[in-house]
Amino acid sequence: MKLYLDPGHGGSDPGASGNGLQEKNIVLDIALKIRDLLVNDYEDVEVRMSRTGDSTKSLQQRTNEANSWGADYYVSIHCNAFNGSADGYEDYIYSGLADSSQTARYRDILHEEITRVNQLRNRGKKKANFHVLRETNMAAFLSENGFIDNSNDASKMRDSSWRQQVAQGHVNGIARAFNLTPKQDDDDSGTFYRVIAGSFKSRTNAEERAQFLIDRGIDSTLVAVTISGETWYRVQAGAFSKRENAERRLREVKNAGIEDAYISS
């Protein structure tokens, strides 16, 4: 799966601003976290970014690059602004698409996963004639992750753990939409040590456990596994190439109250 990941604005274009923050910086950090989570946790994922630093790039350059590369999906990360009076999360697909389109089905999944973890008011699923949604040859999605000029939303944006949660929500949605395969314990870099914070037959129960950890600043995601023909949902609180890092995370999880957490290798 080839993902073109587009942190909006950059360089001479700061995007929206408010409460001492600039959109270009917030969305770049979220996008970098999305990239790292996808590449580290899933098989057969290629990620190309419109920018990985504070550089200027036109909208046409971004969509041309994604089209030339032959991306399977285009995800553009943004923050909103509206005189400080609005708040919350919303996302967009191209206005010319039907609700039954594949792009809309992908968006429905991402919307569900992102709003589950982002702690923002849900403003809904929307459509627009934005360049990056209109001029891309592949399915495209644009998220507006809070209002930077709203004091409550901005206070979340300042928090690195919140930005990590938002990134994880995007990754959970992409993984579900494209049926990505979680990495096995062994890959080219050697053994991975995974911290498992519970296994549940009920996805809802697994989501509650993951949210419990996320609320305490511990990154968590769900991994579906098949055991004796039945689907179980494991709550994974990180995967590490060094056992000592996994043990450190395990202590954090247990200190949060999950005594039955363990390391899988």
Short mmCIF file of C-alpha atoms in Angstrom, two decimals:
data_model
loop_
_atom_site.label_atom_id
_atom_site.label_comp_id
_atom_site.label_asym_id
_atom_site.label_seq_id
_atom_site.Cartn_x
_atom_site.Cartn_y
_atom_site.Cartn_z
CA MET A 1 0.00 0.00 0.00
CA LYS A 2 1.41 3.39 -1.03
CA LEU A 3 0.32 6.31 1.12
CA TYR A 4 0.99 9.93 0.17
CA LEU A 5 0.91 11.85 3.43
CA ASP A 6 0.49 15.61 3.17
CA PRO A 7 1.01 17.86 6.20
CA GLY A 8 -0.66 21.06 5.03
CA HIS A 9 1.05 24.40 4.43
CA GLY A 10 4.73 24.82 5.42
CA GLY A 11 7.59 27.22 4.81
CA SER A 12 6.33 30.65 3.76
CA ASP A 13 2.73 29.47 4.29
CA PRO A 14 2.09 29.02 8.03
CA GLY A 15 -1.58 28.12 7.60
CA ALA A 16 -3.94 29.00 10.42
CA SER A 17 -2.59 30.45 13.65
CA GLY A 18 -3.81 31.17 17.14
CA ASN A 19 -2.90 30.88 20.79
CA GLY A 20 0.79 31.11 19.91
CA LEU A 21 0.61 28.13 17.55
CA GLN A 22 0.99 27.74 13.78
CA GLU A 23 -0.87 25.10 11.83
CA LYS A 24 2.16 24.12 9.74
CA ASN A 25 4.04 22.96 12.84
CA ILE A 26 1.18 21.06 14.48
CA VAL A 27 0.22 19.13 11.36
CA LEU A 28 3.82 18.26 10.49
CA ASP A 29 4.30 16.66 13.90
CA ILE A 30 1.09 14.65 13.56
CA ALA A 31 2.04 13.52 10.06
CA LEU A 32 5.53 12.42 11.11
CA LYS A 33 3.98 10.38 13.91
CA ILE A 34 1.55 8.79 11.43
CA ARG A 35 4.44 7.85 9.14
CA ASP A 36 6.48 6.32 11.95
CA LEU A 37 3.56 4.29 13.31
CA LEU A 38 2.66 2.89 9.89
CA VAL A 39 6.22 2.01 8.89
CA ASN A 40 7.11 0.51 12.27
CA ASP A 41 3.92 -1.45 12.91
CA TYR A 42 2.67 -2.68 9.52
CA GLU A 43 3.92 -4.78 6.62
CA ASP A 44 4.13 -3.63 3.00
CA VAL A 45 3.46 0.07 3.59
CA GLU A 46 5.29 2.79 1.70
CA VAL A 47 4.86 6.38 2.87
CA ARG A 48 5.88 9.43 0.89
CA MET A 49 5.39 12.85 2.47
CA SER A 50 4.86 16.20 0.78
CA ARG A 51 7.30 17.62 3.31
CA THR A 52 9.24 16.35 6.31
CA GLY A 53 10.39 19.80 7.45
CA ASP A 54 9.35 23.44 7.26
CA SER A 55 9.46 23.72 3.47
CA THR A 56 7.25 25.51 0.95
CA LYS A 57 5.37 23.38 -1.59
CA SER A 58 2.47 24.31 -3.85
CA LEU A 59 -0.78 22.37 -3.93
CA GLN A 60 -0.11 21.40 -7.54
CA GLN A 61 3.33 20.07 -6.64
CA ARG A 62 1.79 17.91 -3.95
CA THR A 63 -0.91 16.34 -6.10
CA ASN A 64 1.41 15.96 -9.11
CA GLU A 65 3.90 14.11 -6.92
CA ALA A 66 1.24 11.78 -5.53
CA ASN A 67 -0.17 11.09 -8.99
CA SER A 68 3.25 10.46 -10.55
CA TRP A 69 4.19 8.10 -7.74
CA GLY A 70 0.96 6.14 -8.15
CA ALA A 71 -0.17 6.45 -4.54
CA ASP A 72 -3.07 4.30 -3.37
CA TYR A 73 -4.32 6.88 -0.90
CA TYR A 74 -3.80 10.59 -0.22
CA VAL A 75 -4.17 11.87 3.34
CA SER A 76 -3.87 15.60 4.05
CA ILE A 77 -3.51 16.76 7.66
CA HIS A 78 -4.78 20.20 8.72
CA CYS A 79 -6.06 22.32 11.61
CA ASN A 80 -8.93 24.78 11.41
CA ALA A 81 -9.60 28.37 12.50
CA PHE A 82 -12.75 30.52 12.80
CA ASN A 83 -12.49 33.62 14.97
CA GLY A 84 -11.97 31.52 18.08
CA SER A 85 -15.67 30.71 18.28
CA ALA A 86 -15.68 27.23 16.69
CA ASP A 87 -14.21 23.98 17.94
CA GLY A 88 -13.95 20.32 17.06
CA TYR A 89 -12.93 17.84 14.38
CA GLU A 90 -14.21 17.36 10.83
CA ASP A 91 -12.98 15.66 7.69
CA TYR A 92 -13.53 16.00 3.96
CA ILE A 93 -13.70 14.15 0.67
CA TYR A 94 -14.23 15.67 -2.78
CA SER A 95 -17.65 17.26 -3.26
CA GLY A 96 -18.24 15.44 -6.56
CA LEU A 97 -18.21 11.98 -4.94
CA ALA A 98 -21.19 9.94 -3.83
CA ASP A 99 -21.58 8.69 -0.28
CA SER A 100 -21.41 5.16 -1.71
CA SER A 101 -18.00 5.73 -3.36
CA GLN A 102 -14.88 3.87 -2.25
CA THR A 103 -13.39 7.19 -1.12
CA ALA A 104 -16.42 7.75 1.13
CA ARG A 105 -16.16 4.23 2.55
CA TYR A 106 -12.51 4.80 3.43
CA ARG A 107 -13.45 8.15 4.99
CA ASP A 108 -16.17 6.55 7.09
CA ILE A 109 -13.62 4.19 8.62
CA LEU A 110 -11.03 6.88 9.29
CA HIS A 111 -13.66 9.19 10.74
CA GLU A 112 -14.79 6.49 13.17
CA GLU A 113 -11.26 5.68 14.33
CA ILE A 114 -10.06 9.29 14.64
CA THR A 115 -13.09 10.55 16.53
CA ARG A 116 -12.80 7.63 18.93
CA VAL A 117 -9.50 8.93 20.30
CA ASN A 118 -9.11 12.64 19.53
CA GLN A 119 -11.19 14.06 22.45
CA LEU A 120 -12.66 16.74 20.16
CA ARG A 121 -16.27 17.60 19.38
CA ASN A 122 -17.35 15.69 16.30
CA ARG A 123 -18.41 18.20 13.61
CA GLY A 124 -19.16 15.46 11.11
CA LYS A 125 -18.17 14.17 7.70
CA LYS A 126 -18.12 16.81 4.97
CA LYS A 127 -17.34 17.41 1.31
CA ALA A 128 -15.47 20.23 -0.42
CA ASN A 129 -13.90 21.23 -3.73
CA PHE A 130 -10.37 21.41 -2.28
CA HIS A 131 -7.49 21.07 -4.76
CA VAL A 132 -5.92 18.08 -3.02
CA LEU A 133 -9.24 16.23 -3.07
CA ARG A 134 -10.16 17.19 -6.64
CA GLU A 135 -6.83 16.81 -8.47
CA THR A 136 -5.69 13.48 -7.02
CA ASN A 137 -6.07 10.34 -9.14
CA MET A 138 -6.48 8.19 -6.05
CA ALA A 139 -8.90 8.26 -3.12
CA ALA A 140 -8.16 11.33 -0.99
CA PHE A 141 -9.03 12.38 2.54
CA LEU A 142 -8.46 15.63 4.44
CA SER A 143 -8.75 15.94 8.22
CA GLU A 144 -9.20 19.17 10.19
CA ASN A 145 -7.89 18.35 13.64
CA GLY A 146 -9.36 21.03 15.85
CA PHE A 147 -9.49 24.83 15.74
CA ILE A 148 -6.12 26.38 16.50
CA ASP A 149 -7.70 29.72 17.49
CA ASN A 150 -9.98 28.04 20.04
CA SER A 151 -8.33 27.97 23.45
CA ASN A 152 -9.61 24.51 24.41
CA ASP A 153 -8.59 22.87 21.13
CA ALA A 154 -5.25 24.68 21.16
CA SER A 155 -4.46 23.41 24.64
CA LYS A 156 -4.73 19.87 23.27
CA MET A 157 -2.59 20.69 20.23
CA ARG A 158 0.24 21.76 22.53
CA ASP A 159 0.30 18.30 24.12
CA SER A 160 2.58 15.82 22.36
CA SER A 161 0.62 12.87 23.75
CA TRP A 162 -2.57 14.29 22.20
CA ARG A 163 -0.85 14.65 18.84
CA GLN A 164 0.27 11.03 19.20
CA GLN A 165 -3.32 9.96 19.87
CA VAL A 166 -4.53 11.80 16.77
CA ALA A 167 -1.80 10.14 14.72
CA GLN A 168 -2.76 6.75 16.11
CA GLY A 169 -6.39 7.35 15.19
CA HIS A 170 -5.41 8.07 11.60
CA VAL A 171 -3.23 4.96 11.53
CA ASN A 172 -5.98 2.77 12.99
CA GLY A 173 -8.31 4.00 10.27
CA ILE A 174 -5.83 3.48 7.44
CA ALA A 175 -4.97 0.01 8.72
CA ARG A 176 -8.66 -0.96 8.84
CA ALA A 177 -9.52 0.59 5.49
CA PHE A 178 -6.69 -1.13 3.65
CA ASN A 179 -6.54 -4.35 5.67
CA LEU A 180 -2.92 -3.78 6.59
CA THR A 181 -1.00 -6.66 8.15
CA PRO A 182 0.68 -5.98 11.50
CA LYS A 183 4.37 -6.77 11.50
CA GLN A 184 5.37 -10.13 12.88
CA ASP A 185 7.87 -10.49 15.69
CA ASP A 186 10.76 -10.94 13.30
CA ASP A 187 11.73 -8.64 10.45
CA ASP A 188 14.93 -7.35 8.89
CA SER A 189 15.92 -5.51 12.06
CA GLY A 190 15.53 -8.56 14.30
CA THR A 191 13.05 -9.48 17.03
CA PHE A 192 10.30 -7.10 18.05
CA TYR A 193 9.07 -7.08 21.63
CA ARG A 194 5.40 -6.18 21.83
CA VAL A 195 3.67 -5.05 25.00
CA ILE A 196 0.24 -6.68 25.19
CA ALA A 197 -2.19 -4.98 27.56
CA GLY A 198 -5.11 -7.37 27.17
CA SER A 199 -6.92 -9.65 24.73
CA PHE A 200 -10.68 -9.50 24.23
CA LYS A 201 -13.33 -11.23 22.14
CA SER A 202 -15.30 -7.99 22.24
CA ARG A 203 -13.86 -5.19 20.12
CA THR A 204 -15.71 -2.69 22.32
CA ASN A 205 -13.97 -4.00 25.44
CA ALA A 206 -10.61 -3.84 23.66
CA GLU A 207 -11.30 -0.27 22.57
CA GLU A 208 -12.16 0.69 26.16
CA ARG A 209 -8.85 -0.77 27.37
CA ALA A 210 -6.91 1.04 24.64
CA GLN A 211 -8.66 4.31 25.45
CA PHE A 212 -7.91 3.84 29.15
CA LEU A 213 -4.20 3.69 28.30
CA ILE A 214 -4.34 6.52 25.76
CA ASP A 215 -5.97 8.75 28.39
CA ARG A 216 -2.89 8.09 30.52
CA GLY A 217 -0.47 9.03 27.76
CA ILE A 218 0.36 5.46 26.70
CA ASP A 219 0.09 4.85 22.95
CA SER A 220 -2.15 1.84 22.25
CA THR A 221 -3.68 0.20 19.22
CA LEU A 222 -5.81 -2.84 18.43
CA VAL A 223 -4.48 -5.89 16.60
CA ALA A 224 -6.97 -8.52 15.43
CA VAL A 225 -5.71 -12.12 15.71
CA THR A 226 -7.38 -15.44 14.92
CA ILE A 227 -7.15 -18.14 17.57
CA SER A 228 -8.84 -21.51 16.99
CA GLY A 229 -11.00 -19.93 14.32
CA GLU A 230 -12.15 -17.06 16.53
CA THR A 231 -11.19 -13.39 16.26
CA TRP A 232 -9.62 -11.78 19.31
CA TYR A 233 -8.59 -8.15 19.72
CA ARG A 234 -5.27 -7.56 21.39
CA VAL A 235 -4.44 -4.20 22.89
CA GLN A 236 -0.85 -3.47 21.89
CA ALA A 237 0.94 -0.76 23.84
CA GLY A 238 4.03 -0.56 21.66
CA ALA A 239 6.51 -2.67 19.70
CA PHE A 240 10.23 -2.34 20.37
CA SER A 241 13.42 -3.72 18.89
CA LYS A 242 15.14 -3.53 22.30
CA ARG A 243 13.76 -5.58 25.16
CA GLU A 244 14.72 -2.97 27.75
CA ASN A 245 12.47 -0.45 26.01
CA ALA A 246 9.61 -2.95 26.03
CA GLU A 247 10.20 -3.62 29.72
CA ARG A 248 10.08 0.12 30.42
CA ARG A 249 6.74 0.38 28.62
CA LEU A 250 5.47 -2.71 30.45
CA ARG A 251 6.19 -1.02 33.77
CA GLU A 252 4.27 2.06 32.60
CA VAL A 253 1.28 -0.08 31.64
CA LYS A 254 1.32 -1.97 34.94
CA ASN A 255 1.68 1.27 36.88
CA ALA A 256 -1.46 2.45 35.06
CA GLY A 257 -3.30 -0.49 36.63
CA ILE A 258 -3.08 -3.23 33.95
CA GLU A 259 -1.43 -5.93 36.06
CA ASP A 260 -1.88 -8.74 33.51
CA ALA A 261 0.10 -6.97 30.73
CA TYR A 262 3.01 -8.94 29.27
CA ILE A 263 5.72 -8.87 26.60
CA SER A 264 5.29 -10.98 23.46
CA SER A 265 8.38 -11.76 21.38
#
